């Protein structure tokens, strides 16, 4: 990647700001270093492993489906990207798998996540189980009661909710 693509100051564009509590800066710097090494520089074959895991475990690539009736109705060509066909039934695994894999490359020993309705927690629990890492998912009590099927799936994948 070219030098302009590097993470250098943590700011967004020419006018963006940054606020991170000082206590978190060592973790932010460690993550920045790992992202540059493993993702941008592809150290230790991270990118290839990530792509292969997305294919073999996640179910990528997902197909485009021509939506004939919508196309006819609006006199244009409409296609649906079928991310619902990914393992777990949602696009959330794309991100969670990359984050858990990066954590593993960084030598982290467990995964901690939060979730509202439970889809992110489910994807994170699936990715952690796939990569043999313990997982804790934090979820509000009301959401736990409301989203029992997702809580079941997280626990089925070994997460402590």
CSV table of N, CA and C in Angstrom, one decimal:
chain,number,residue,atom,x,y,z
A,1,UNK,N,0.8,-1.2,0.0
A,1,UNK,CA,0.0,0.0,0.0
A,1,UNK,C,0.9,1.2,0.0
A,2,UNK,N,0.4,2.3,-0.6
A,2,UNK,CA,1.2,3.5,-0.6
A,2,UNK,C,1.1,4.2,0.7
A,3,UNK,N,2.0,5.2,0.9
A,3,UNK,CA,2.2,5.8,2.2
A,3,UNK,C,0.9,6.6,2.6
A,4,UNK,N,0.1,7.1,1.7
A,4,UNK,CA,-1.1,7.8,2.0
A,4,UNK,C,-2.1,6.9,2.6
A,5,UNK,N,-2.0,5.6,2.3
A,5,UNK,CA,-3.0,4.7,2.9
A,5,UNK,C,-2.7,4.3,4.3
A,6,UNK,N,-1.5,4.6,4.8
A,6,UNK,CA,-1.1,4.3,6.1
A,6,UNK,C,-1.9,5.0,7.2
A,7,UNK,N,-2.0,4.4,8.3
A,7,UNK,CA,-2.6,5.0,9.5
A,7,UNK,C,-1.5,5.8,10.2
A,8,UNK,N,-1.6,7.1,10.1
A,8,UNK,CA,-0.5,7.9,10.7
A,8,UNK,C,-0.9,8.7,11.9
A,9,UNK,N,-2.1,9.3,11.9
A,9,UNK,CA,-2.4,10.2,13.0
A,9,UNK,C,-3.8,9.9,13.6
A,10,UNK,N,-4.5,9.0,13.1
A,10,UNK,CA,-5.8,8.6,13.7
A,10,UNK,C,-6.9,9.6,13.4
A,11,UNK,N,-6.6,10.6,12.5
A,11,UNK,CA,-7.6,11.6,12.3
A,11,UNK,C,-8.4,11.3,11.0
A,12,UNK,N,-9.5,11.9,10.8
A,12,UNK,CA,-10.3,11.7,9.6
A,12,UNK,C,-10.2,12.8,8.7
A,13,UNK,N,-9.4,12.7,7.6
A,13,UNK,CA,-9.3,13.7,6.6
A,13,UNK,C,-8.6,14.9,7.1
A,14,UNK,N,-8.6,16.0,6.4
A,14,UNK,CA,-7.9,17.2,6.7
A,14,UNK,C,-8.4,17.9,8.0
A,15,UNK,N,-9.7,17.8,8.3
A,15,UNK,CA,-10.3,18.5,9.4
A,15,UNK,C,-10.8,17.6,10.5
A,16,UNK,N,-10.6,16.4,10.4
A,16,UNK,CA,-11.1,15.5,11.4
A,16,UNK,C,-10.4,15.6,12.8
A,17,UNK,N,-11.1,15.2,13.8
A,17,UNK,CA,-10.5,15.3,15.1
A,17,UNK,C,-10.3,13.9,15.7
A,18,UNK,N,-9.7,13.9,16.9
A,18,UNK,CA,-9.5,12.6,17.6
A,18,UNK,C,-9.7,12.8,19.1
A,19,UNK,N,-10.5,12.0,19.7
A,19,UNK,CA,-10.5,12.0,21.1
A,19,UNK,C,-10.5,10.5,21.6
A,20,UNK,N,-9.5,10.2,22.3
A,20,UNK,CA,-9.4,8.8,22.9
A,20,UNK,C,-8.9,9.0,24.3
A,21,UNK,N,-9.5,8.5,25.3
A,21,UNK,CA,-9.0,8.6,26.7
A,21,UNK,C,-7.5,8.1,26.7
A,22,UNK,N,-6.7,8.8,27.4
A,22,UNK,CA,-5.3,8.5,27.5
A,22,UNK,C,-5.0,7.0,27.9
A,23,UNK,N,-5.9,6.5,28.8
A,23,UNK,CA,-5.7,5.1,29.2
A,23,UNK,C,-5.8,4.1,28.1
A,24,UNK,N,-6.5,4.5,27.0
A,24,UNK,CA,-6.7,3.6,25.9
A,24,UNK,C,-5.7,3.7,24.8
A,25,UNK,N,-4.8,4.7,24.9
A,25,UNK,CA,-3.8,4.9,23.8
A,25,UNK,C,-2.9,3.7,23.6
A,26,UNK,N,-2.4,3.1,24.6
A,26,UNK,CA,-1.5,1.9,24.3
A,26,UNK,C,-2.2,0.8,23.5
A,27,UNK,N,-3.5,0.6,23.8
A,27,UNK,CA,-4.3,-0.4,23.1
A,27,UNK,C,-4.5,0.0,21.6
A,28,UNK,N,-4.8,1.3,21.5
A,28,UNK,CA,-5.0,1.9,20.1
A,28,UNK,C,-3.8,1.8,19.3
A,29,UNK,N,-2.6,2.1,19.9
A,29,UNK,CA,-1.4,2.0,19.2
A,29,UNK,C,-1.0,0.6,18.8
A,30,UNK,N,-1.3,-0.3,19.7
A,30,UNK,CA,-1.0,-1.7,19.5
A,30,UNK,C,-1.9,-2.2,18.3
A,31,UNK,N,-3.2,-1.8,18.3
A,31,UNK,CA,-4.1,-2.2,17.2
A,31,UNK,C,-3.6,-1.6,15.9
A,32,UNK,N,-3.2,-0.3,15.9
A,32,UNK,CA,-2.8,0.3,14.7
A,32,UNK,C,-1.6,-0.4,14.1
A,33,UNK,N,-0.6,-0.7,15.0
A,33,UNK,CA,0.6,-1.4,14.5
A,33,UNK,C,0.2,-2.8,13.9
A,34,UNK,N,-0.7,-3.5,14.6
A,34,UNK,CA,-1.1,-4.8,14.1
A,34,UNK,C,-1.8,-4.7,12.8
A,35,UNK,N,-2.7,-3.7,12.6
A,35,UNK,CA,-3.4,-3.5,11.4
A,35,UNK,C,-2.4,-3.2,10.2
A,36,UNK,N,-1.5,-2.4,10.5
A,36,UNK,CA,-0.5,-2.1,9.4
A,36,UNK,C,0.3,-3.3,9.1
A,37,UNK,N,0.8,-4.0,10.1
A,37,UNK,CA,1.6,-5.2,9.8
A,37,UNK,C,0.9,-6.3,9.1
A,38,UNK,N,-0.3,-6.7,9.6
A,38,UNK,CA,-1.0,-7.9,9.1
A,38,UNK,C,-1.9,-7.6,8.0
A,39,UNK,N,-2.6,-6.5,8.0
A,39,UNK,CA,-3.6,-6.2,6.9
A,39,UNK,C,-2.9,-5.4,5.8
A,40,UNK,N,-2.3,-4.3,6.1
A,40,UNK,CA,-1.7,-3.5,5.0
A,40,UNK,C,-0.4,-4.2,4.4
A,41,UNK,N,0.4,-4.7,5.2
A,41,UNK,CA,1.7,-5.3,4.7
A,41,UNK,C,1.5,-6.8,4.5
A,42,UNK,N,0.4,-7.4,4.9
A,42,UNK,CA,0.1,-8.9,4.8
A,42,UNK,C,1.2,-9.7,5.4
A,43,UNK,N,1.7,-9.3,6.6
A,43,UNK,CA,2.7,-10.1,7.3
A,43,UNK,C,2.1,-11.5,7.7
A,44,UNK,N,2.9,-12.5,7.6
A,44,UNK,CA,2.5,-13.8,7.9
A,44,UNK,C,1.3,-14.4,7.2
A,45,UNK,N,1.0,-13.8,6.0
A,45,UNK,CA,0.0,-14.3,5.2
A,45,UNK,C,-1.4,-14.1,5.7
A,46,UNK,N,-1.6,-13.0,6.5
A,46,UNK,CA,-2.9,-12.7,7.1
A,46,UNK,C,-4.0,-12.6,6.1
A,47,UNK,N,-3.8,-11.8,5.1
A,47,UNK,CA,-4.8,-11.5,4.1
A,47,UNK,C,-5.3,-12.7,3.4
A,48,UNK,N,-4.4,-13.6,3.0
A,48,UNK,CA,-4.8,-14.8,2.3
A,48,UNK,C,-5.5,-15.7,3.3
A,49,UNK,N,-5.1,-15.8,4.5
A,49,UNK,CA,-5.8,-16.7,5.5
A,49,UNK,C,-7.2,-16.1,5.7
A,50,UNK,N,-7.3,-14.8,5.8
A,50,UNK,CA,-8.7,-14.2,6.1
A,50,UNK,C,-9.6,-14.5,4.9
A,51,UNK,N,-9.1,-14.3,3.7
A,51,UNK,CA,-9.9,-14.6,2.5
A,51,UNK,C,-10.3,-16.1,2.4
A,52,UNK,N,-9.4,-17.0,2.7
A,52,UNK,CA,-9.7,-18.4,2.7
A,52,UNK,C,-10.7,-18.8,3.7
A,53,UNK,N,-10.6,-18.2,4.9
A,53,UNK,CA,-11.6,-18.5,6.0
A,53,UNK,C,-13.0,-17.9,5.6
A,54,UNK,N,-13.0,-16.7,5.0
A,54,UNK,CA,-14.3,-16.2,4.5
A,54,UNK,C,-14.9,-17.1,3.5
A,55,UNK,N,-14.1,-17.7,2.6
A,55,UNK,CA,-14.6,-18.6,1.6
A,55,UNK,C,-15.1,-19.9,2.3
A,56,UNK,N,-14.2,-20.6,3.0
A,56,UNK,CA,-14.4,-21.9,3.5
A,56,UNK,C,-15.4,-22.0,4.6
A,57,UNK,N,-15.3,-21.0,5.5
A,57,UNK,CA,-16.2,-21.0,6.7
A,57,UNK,C,-17.4,-20.1,6.5
A,58,UNK,N,-17.1,-18.9,6.0
A,58,UNK,CA,-18.2,-17.9,5.9
A,58,UNK,C,-19.2,-18.2,4.7
A,59,UNK,N,-18.7,-18.8,3.6
A,59,UNK,CA,-19.6,-19.0,2.5
A,59,UNK,C,-19.4,-18.0,1.4
A,60,UNK,N,-18.3,-17.2,1.4
A,60,UNK,CA,-18.1,-16.2,0.4
A,60,UNK,C,-17.5,-16.9,-0.9
A,61,UNK,N,-17.7,-16.3,-2.0
A,61,UNK,CA,-18.5,-15.2,-2.3
A,61,UNK,C,-20.0,-15.5,-2.3
A,62,UNK,N,-20.8,-14.6,-2.0
A,62,UNK,CA,-22.2,-14.8,-2.0
A,62,UNK,C,-22.7,-14.3,-3.4
A,63,UNK,N,-23.8,-14.9,-3.9
A,63,UNK,CA,-24.2,-14.6,-5.3
A,63,UNK,C,-25.0,-13.3,-5.4
A,64,UNK,N,-25.1,-12.8,-6.6
A,64,UNK,CA,-26.0,-11.7,-6.9
A,64,UNK,C,-27.3,-12.4,-7.5
A,65,UNK,N,-28.4,-11.9,-7.1
A,65,UNK,CA,-29.6,-12.5,-7.6
A,65,UNK,C,-30.4,-11.4,-8.3
A,66,UNK,N,-30.8,-11.7,-9.6
A,66,UNK,CA,-31.5,-10.8,-10.4
A,66,UNK,C,-33.0,-10.7,-9.8
A,67,UNK,N,-33.4,-9.5,-9.5
A,67,UNK,CA,-34.8,-9.3,-9.0
A,67,UNK,C,-35.7,-8.9,-10.1
A,68,UNK,N,-36.2,-9.9,-10.8
A,68,UNK,CA,-36.9,-9.7,-12.0
A,68,UNK,C,-38.1,-8.8,-11.9
A,69,UNK,N,-38.9,-9.0,-10.9
A,69,UNK,CA,-40.2,-8.2,-10.7
A,69,UNK,C,-39.8,-6.8,-10.4
A,70,UNK,N,-38.8,-6.5,-9.5
A,70,UNK,CA,-38.4,-5.2,-9.2
A,70,UNK,C,-37.9,-4.5,-10.4
A,71,UNK,N,-37.1,-5.2,-11.2
A,71,UNK,CA,-36.5,-4.7,-12.4
A,71,UNK,C,-37.6,-4.3,-13.4
A,72,UNK,N,-38.6,-5.1,-13.5
A,72,UNK,CA,-39.7,-4.8,-14.4
A,72,UNK,C,-40.5,-3.6,-13.9
A,73,UNK,N,-40.8,-3.6,-12.6
A,73,UNK,CA,-41.6,-2.5,-12.0
A,73,UNK,C,-41.0,-1.2,-12.2
A,74,UNK,N,-39.6,-1.1,-12.0
A,74,UNK,CA,-39.0,0.2,-12.0
A,74,UNK,C,-38.2,0.4,-13.3
A,75,UNK,N,-38.4,-0.4,-14.3
A,75,UNK,CA,-37.8,-0.3,-15.6
A,75,UNK,C,-36.2,-0.1,-15.5
A,76,UNK,N,-35.6,-0.9,-14.7
A,76,UNK,CA,-34.2,-0.9,-14.6
A,76,UNK,C,-33.7,-2.3,-14.1
A,77,UNK,N,-32.5,-2.5,-14.1
A,77,UNK,CA,-32.0,-3.8,-13.6
A,77,UNK,C,-31.6,-3.8,-12.2
A,78,UNK,N,-32.3,-4.6,-11.4
A,78,UNK,CA,-32.1,-4.6,-9.9
A,78,UNK,C,-31.5,-6.0,-9.6
A,79,UNK,N,-30.4,-6.0,-8.8
A,79,UNK,CA,-29.8,-7.2,-8.3
A,79,UNK,C,-29.7,-7.1,-6.8
A,80,UNK,N,-29.9,-8.3,-6.2
A,80,UNK,CA,-29.7,-8.4,-4.7
A,80,UNK,C,-28.5,-9.1,-4.4
A,81,UNK,N,-27.6,-8.6,-3.5
A,81,UNK,CA,-26.4,-9.2,-3.0
A,81,UNK,C,-26.9,-10.1,-1.9
A,82,UNK,N,-26.7,-11.4,-2.0
A,82,UNK,CA,-27.3,-12.3,-1.0
A,82,UNK,C,-26.4,-12.6,0.2
A,83,UNK,N,-26.1,-11.6,1.0
A,83,UNK,CA,-25.3,-11.8,2.2
A,83,UNK,C,-26.0,-12.6,3.2
A,84,UNK,N,-27.3,-12.7,3.1
A,84,UNK,CA,-28.1,-13.6,4.0
A,84,UNK,C,-27.7,-15.1,3.9
A,85,UNK,N,-27.0,-15.4,2.8
A,85,UNK,CA,-26.6,-16.8,2.7
A,85,UNK,C,-25.3,-17.1,3.3
A,86,UNK,N,-24.6,-16.1,3.9
A,86,UNK,CA,-23.4,-16.4,4.7
A,86,UNK,C,-23.7,-17.3,5.9
A,87,UNK,N,-22.7,-18.0,6.4
A,87,UNK,CA,-22.8,-18.8,7.6
A,87,UNK,C,-23.3,-17.9,8.7
A,88,UNK,N,-24.4,-18.2,9.3
A,88,UNK,CA,-24.9,-17.3,10.4
A,88,UNK,C,-26.1,-16.5,9.9
A,89,UNK,N,-26.3,-16.4,8.6
A,89,UNK,CA,-27.4,-15.7,8.1
A,89,UNK,C,-27.4,-14.2,8.0
A,90,UNK,N,-26.2,-13.6,8.1
A,90,UNK,CA,-26.1,-12.1,8.0
A,90,UNK,C,-24.7,-11.7,7.6
A,91,UNK,N,-24.5,-10.5,7.2
A,91,UNK,CA,-23.2,-9.9,6.8
A,91,UNK,C,-22.3,-9.7,8.0
A,92,UNK,N,-22.7,-9.8,9.2
A,92,UNK,CA,-21.9,-9.6,10.4
A,92,UNK,C,-20.7,-10.4,10.5
A,93,UNK,N,-20.7,-11.6,10.0
A,93,UNK,CA,-19.5,-12.5,10.0
A,93,UNK,C,-18.3,-12.0,9.3
A,94,UNK,N,-18.6,-11.2,8.2
A,94,UNK,CA,-17.5,-10.6,7.4
A,94,UNK,C,-16.5,-9.9,8.3
A,95,UNK,N,-17.1,-9.0,9.2
A,95,UNK,CA,-16.3,-8.2,10.1
A,95,UNK,C,-15.8,-8.9,11.3
A,96,UNK,N,-16.7,-9.7,11.9
A,96,UNK,CA,-16.3,-10.4,13.1
A,96,UNK,C,-15.1,-11.4,12.9
A,97,UNK,N,-15.2,-12.1,11.8
A,97,UNK,CA,-14.1,-13.1,11.4
A,97,UNK,C,-12.8,-12.4,11.3
A,98,UNK,N,-12.8,-11.2,10.6
A,98,UNK,CA,-11.5,-10.5,10.5
A,98,UNK,C,-11.0,-9.9,11.8
A,99,UNK,N,-11.9,-9.5,12.7
A,99,UNK,CA,-11.5,-8.9,14.0
A,99,UNK,C,-10.9,-10.1,14.9
A,100,UNK,N,-11.6,-11.2,14.9
A,100,UNK,CA,-11.1,-12.3,15.7
A,100,UNK,C,-9.8,-12.9,15.2
A,101,UNK,N,-9.7,-13.0,13.9
A,101,UNK,CA,-8.4,-13.5,13.3
A,101,UNK,C,-7.3,-12.5,13.6
A,102,UNK,N,-7.5,-11.2,13.5
A,102,UNK,CA,-6.5,-10.2,13.8
A,102,UNK,C,-6.1,-10.3,15.3
A,103,UNK,N,-7.1,-10.5,16.2
A,103,UNK,CA,-6.8,-10.7,17.6
A,103,UNK,C,-5.9,-11.9,17.8
A,104,UNK,N,-6.2,-13.0,17.1
A,104,UNK,CA,-5.4,-14.2,17.3
A,104,UNK,C,-4.0,-13.9,16.8
A,105,UNK,N,-3.8,-13.2,15.7
A,105,UNK,CA,-2.5,-12.9,15.2
A,105,UNK,C,-1.7,-12.0,16.2
A,106,UNK,N,-2.5,-11.2,16.9
A,106,UNK,CA,-1.9,-10.3,17.9
A,106,UNK,C,-1.5,-11.0,19.2
A,107,UNK,N,-1.9,-12.3,19.3
A,107,UNK,CA,-1.6,-13.1,20.5
A,107,UNK,C,-2.5,-12.9,21.6
A,108,UNK,N,-3.7,-12.3,21.3
A,108,UNK,CA,-4.7,-12.2,22.3
A,108,UNK,C,-5.3,-13.5,22.7
A,109,UNK,N,-5.7,-13.6,24.0
A,109,UNK,CA,-6.2,-14.9,24.5
A,109,UNK,C,-7.7,-15.1,24.5
A,110,UNK,N,-8.4,-14.1,24.4
A,110,UNK,CA,-9.9,-14.2,24.4
A,110,UNK,C,-10.5,-13.0,23.7
A,111,UNK,N,-11.8,-13.2,23.4
A,111,UNK,CA,-12.5,-12.2,22.6
A,111,UNK,C,-13.6,-11.7,23.5
A,112,UNK,N,-13.8,-10.3,23.6
A,112,UNK,CA,-14.9,-9.7,24.3
A,112,UNK,C,-15.6,-8.8,23.3
A,113,UNK,N,-17.0,-9.0,23.3
A,113,UNK,CA,-17.8,-8.2,22.4
A,113,UNK,C,-19.1,-7.7,23.2
A,114,UNK,N,-19.7,-6.8,22.5
A,114,UNK,CA,-21.1,-6.3,23.0
A,114,UNK,C,-22.0,-6.5,21.9
A,115,UNK,N,-23.3,-6.6,22.2
A,115,UNK,CA,-24.3,-6.8,21.2
A,115,UNK,C,-25.6,-6.2,21.7
A,116,UNK,N,-26.5,-5.8,20.8
A,116,UNK,CA,-27.8,-5.3,21.2
A,116,UNK,C,-28.8,-6.4,20.9
A,117,UNK,N,-29.2,-6.5,19.6
A,117,UNK,CA,-30.2,-7.6,19.3
A,117,UNK,C,-29.6,-9.0,19.2
A,118,UNK,N,-28.3,-9.0,19.1
A,118,UNK,CA,-27.6,-10.3,19.2
A,118,UNK,C,-26.9,-10.8,17.9
A,119,UNK,N,-27.1,-10.1,16.8
A,119,UNK,CA,-26.5,-10.6,15.5
A,119,UNK,C,-25.0,-10.5,15.6
A,120,UNK,N,-24.5,-9.3,16.1
A,120,UNK,CA,-23.0,-9.1,16.2
A,120,UNK,C,-22.5,-10.1,17.2
A,121,UNK,N,-23.2,-10.3,18.3
A,121,UNK,CA,-22.7,-11.3,19.3
A,121,UNK,C,-22.7,-12.7,18.7
A,122,UNK,N,-23.7,-13.1,17.9
A,122,UNK,CA,-23.7,-14.4,17.3
A,122,UNK,C,-22.5,-14.6,16.3
A,123,UNK,N,-22.3,-13.6,15.5
A,123,UNK,CA,-21.2,-13.6,14.5
A,123,UNK,C,-19.9,-13.7,15.3
A,124,UNK,N,-19.7,-12.9,16.3
A,124,UNK,CA,-18.4,-12.9,17.1
A,124,UNK,C,-18.2,-14.3,17.7
A,125,UNK,N,-19.3,-14.8,18.3
A,125,UNK,CA,-19.2,-16.1,19.0
A,125,UNK,C,-18.8,-17.2,17.9
A,126,UNK,N,-19.4,-17.1,16.8
A,126,UNK,CA,-19.1,-18.1,15.7
A,126,UNK,C,-17.7,-18.0,15.3
A,127,UNK,N,-17.2,-16.8,15.1
A,127,UNK,CA,-15.8,-16.6,14.6
A,127,UNK,C,-14.8,-17.0,15.7
A,128,UNK,N,-15.1,-16.7,17.0
A,128,UNK,CA,-14.3,-17.2,18.1
A,128,UNK,C,-14.2,-18.7,18.2
A,129,UNK,N,-15.4,-19.3,18.1
A,129,UNK,CA,-15.4,-20.8,18.1
A,129,UNK,C,-14.6,-21.4,16.9
A,130,UNK,N,-14.8,-20.8,15.8
A,130,UNK,CA,-14.0,-21.3,14.6
A,130,UNK,C,-12.5,-21.2,14.8
A,131,UNK,N,-12.1,-20.1,15.5
A,131,UNK,CA,-10.7,-19.9,15.7
A,131,UNK,C,-10.2,-20.4,17.0
A,132,UNK,N,-11.0,-21.1,17.7
A,132,UNK,CA,-10.7,-21.7,19.0
A,132,UNK,C,-10.2,-20.7,20.0
A,133,UNK,N,-11.1,-19.7,20.2
A,133,UNK,CA,-10.8,-18.6,21.2
A,133,UNK,C,-12.0,-18.5,22.1
A,134,UNK,N,-11.7,-18.3,23.4
A,134,UNK,CA,-12.9,-18.1,24.3
A,134,UNK,C,-13.5,-16.8,24.0
A,135,UNK,N,-14.8,-16.7,24.3
A,135,UNK,CA,-15.6,-15.4,23.9
A,135,UNK,C,-16.5,-15.1,25.0
A,136,UNK,N,-16.5,-13.8,25.3
A,136,UNK,CA,-17.5,-13.2,26.3
A,136,UNK,C,-18.3,-12.2,25.5
A,137,UNK,N,-19.6,-12.2,25.6
A,137,UNK,CA,-20.5,-11.3,24.9
A,137,UNK,C,-21.3,-10.6,26.0
A,138,UNK,N,-21.3,-9.3,26.0
A,138,UNK,CA,-22.1,-8.5,26.9
A,138,UNK,C,-23.3,-8.0,26.2
A,139,UNK,N,-24.4,-8.2,26.9
A,139,UNK,CA,-25.8,-7.9,26.3
A,139,UNK,C,-26.7,-7.5,27.5
A,140,UNK,N,-27.5,-6.4,27.2
A,140,UNK,CA,-28.4,-6.0,28.3
A,140,UNK,C,-29.4,-7.0,28.6
A,141,UNK,N,-29.9,-7.0,29.9
A,141,UNK,CA,-30.9,-7.9,30.3
A,141,UNK,C,-32.2,-7.9,29.5
A,142,UNK,N,-32.7,-6.8,29.2
A,142,UNK,CA,-33.9,-6.7,28.4
A,142,UNK,C,-33.7,-7.3,27.0
A,143,UNK,N,-32.5,-7.0,26.4
A,143,UNK,CA,-32.2,-7.7,25.1
A,143,UNK,C,-32.1,-9.2,25.2
A,144,UNK,N,-31.4,-9.6,26.3
A,144,UNK,CA,-31.3,-11.1,26.5
A,144,UNK,C,-32.7,-11.7,26.5
A,145,UNK,N,-33.6,-11.1,27.2
A,145,UNK,CA,-35.0,-11.7,27.3
A,145,UNK,C,-35.7,-11.6,26.0
A,146,UNK,N,-35.5,-10.5,25.2
A,146,UNK,CA,-36.2,-10.3,24.0
A,146,UNK,C,-35.6,-11.1,22.8
A,147,UNK,N,-34.3,-11.4,22.9
A,147,UNK,CA,-33.6,-12.1,21.8
A,147,UNK,C,-33.1,-13.5,22.2
A,148,UNK,N,-33.9,-14.3,22.8
A,148,UNK,CA,-33.5,-15.6,23.2
A,148,UNK,C,-32.9,-16.5,22.1
A,149,UNK,N,-33.4,-16.5,20.9
A,149,UNK,CA,-32.8,-17.3,19.9
A,149,UNK,C,-31.3,-16.9,19.6
A,150,UNK,N,-31.0,-15.6,19.6
A,150,UNK,CA,-29.6,-15.2,19.4
A,150,UNK,C,-28.8,-15.6,20.6
A,151,UNK,N,-29.3,-15.4,21.8
A,151,UNK,CA,-28.5,-15.8,23.0
A,151,UNK,C,-28.2,-17.3,22.9
A,152,UNK,N,-29.2,-18.1,22.5
A,152,UNK,CA,-29.0,-19.6,22.4
A,152,UNK,C,-27.9,-19.8,21.4
A,153,UNK,N,-27.9,-19.1,20.2
A,153,UNK,CA,-26.8,-19.3,19.2
A,153,UNK,C,-25.5,-19.0,19.7
A,154,UNK,N,-25.4,-17.8,20.5
A,154,UNK,CA,-24.1,-17.4,21.1
A,154,UNK,C,-23.6,-18.5,22.0
A,155,UNK,N,-24.4,-19.0,22.9
A,155,UNK,CA,-24.0,-20.0,23.8
A,155,UNK,C,-23.7,-21.3,23.1
A,156,UNK,N,-24.5,-21.7,22.1
A,156,UNK,CA,-24.2,-22.9,21.3
A,156,UNK,C,-22.8,-22.8,20.8
A,157,UNK,N,-22.3,-21.6,20.4
A,157,UNK,CA,-21.0,-21.5,19.9
A,157,UNK,C,-19.9,-21.3,21.0
A,158,UNK,N,-20.3,-21.5,22.3
A,158,UNK,CA,-19.4,-21.5,23.4
A,158,UNK,C,-19.2,-20.1,24.1
A,159,UNK,N,-19.9,-19.1,23.7
A,159,UNK,CA,-19.8,-17.8,24.3
A,159,UNK,C,-20.4,-17.7,25.7
A,160,UNK,N,-19.8,-17.0,26.6
A,160,UNK,CA,-20.3,-16.7,27.9
A,160,UNK,C,-21.1,-15.4,27.7
A,161,UNK,N,-22.4,-15.4,27.8
A,161,UNK,CA,-23.2,-14.2,27.6
A,161,UNK,C,-23.7,-13.6,29.0
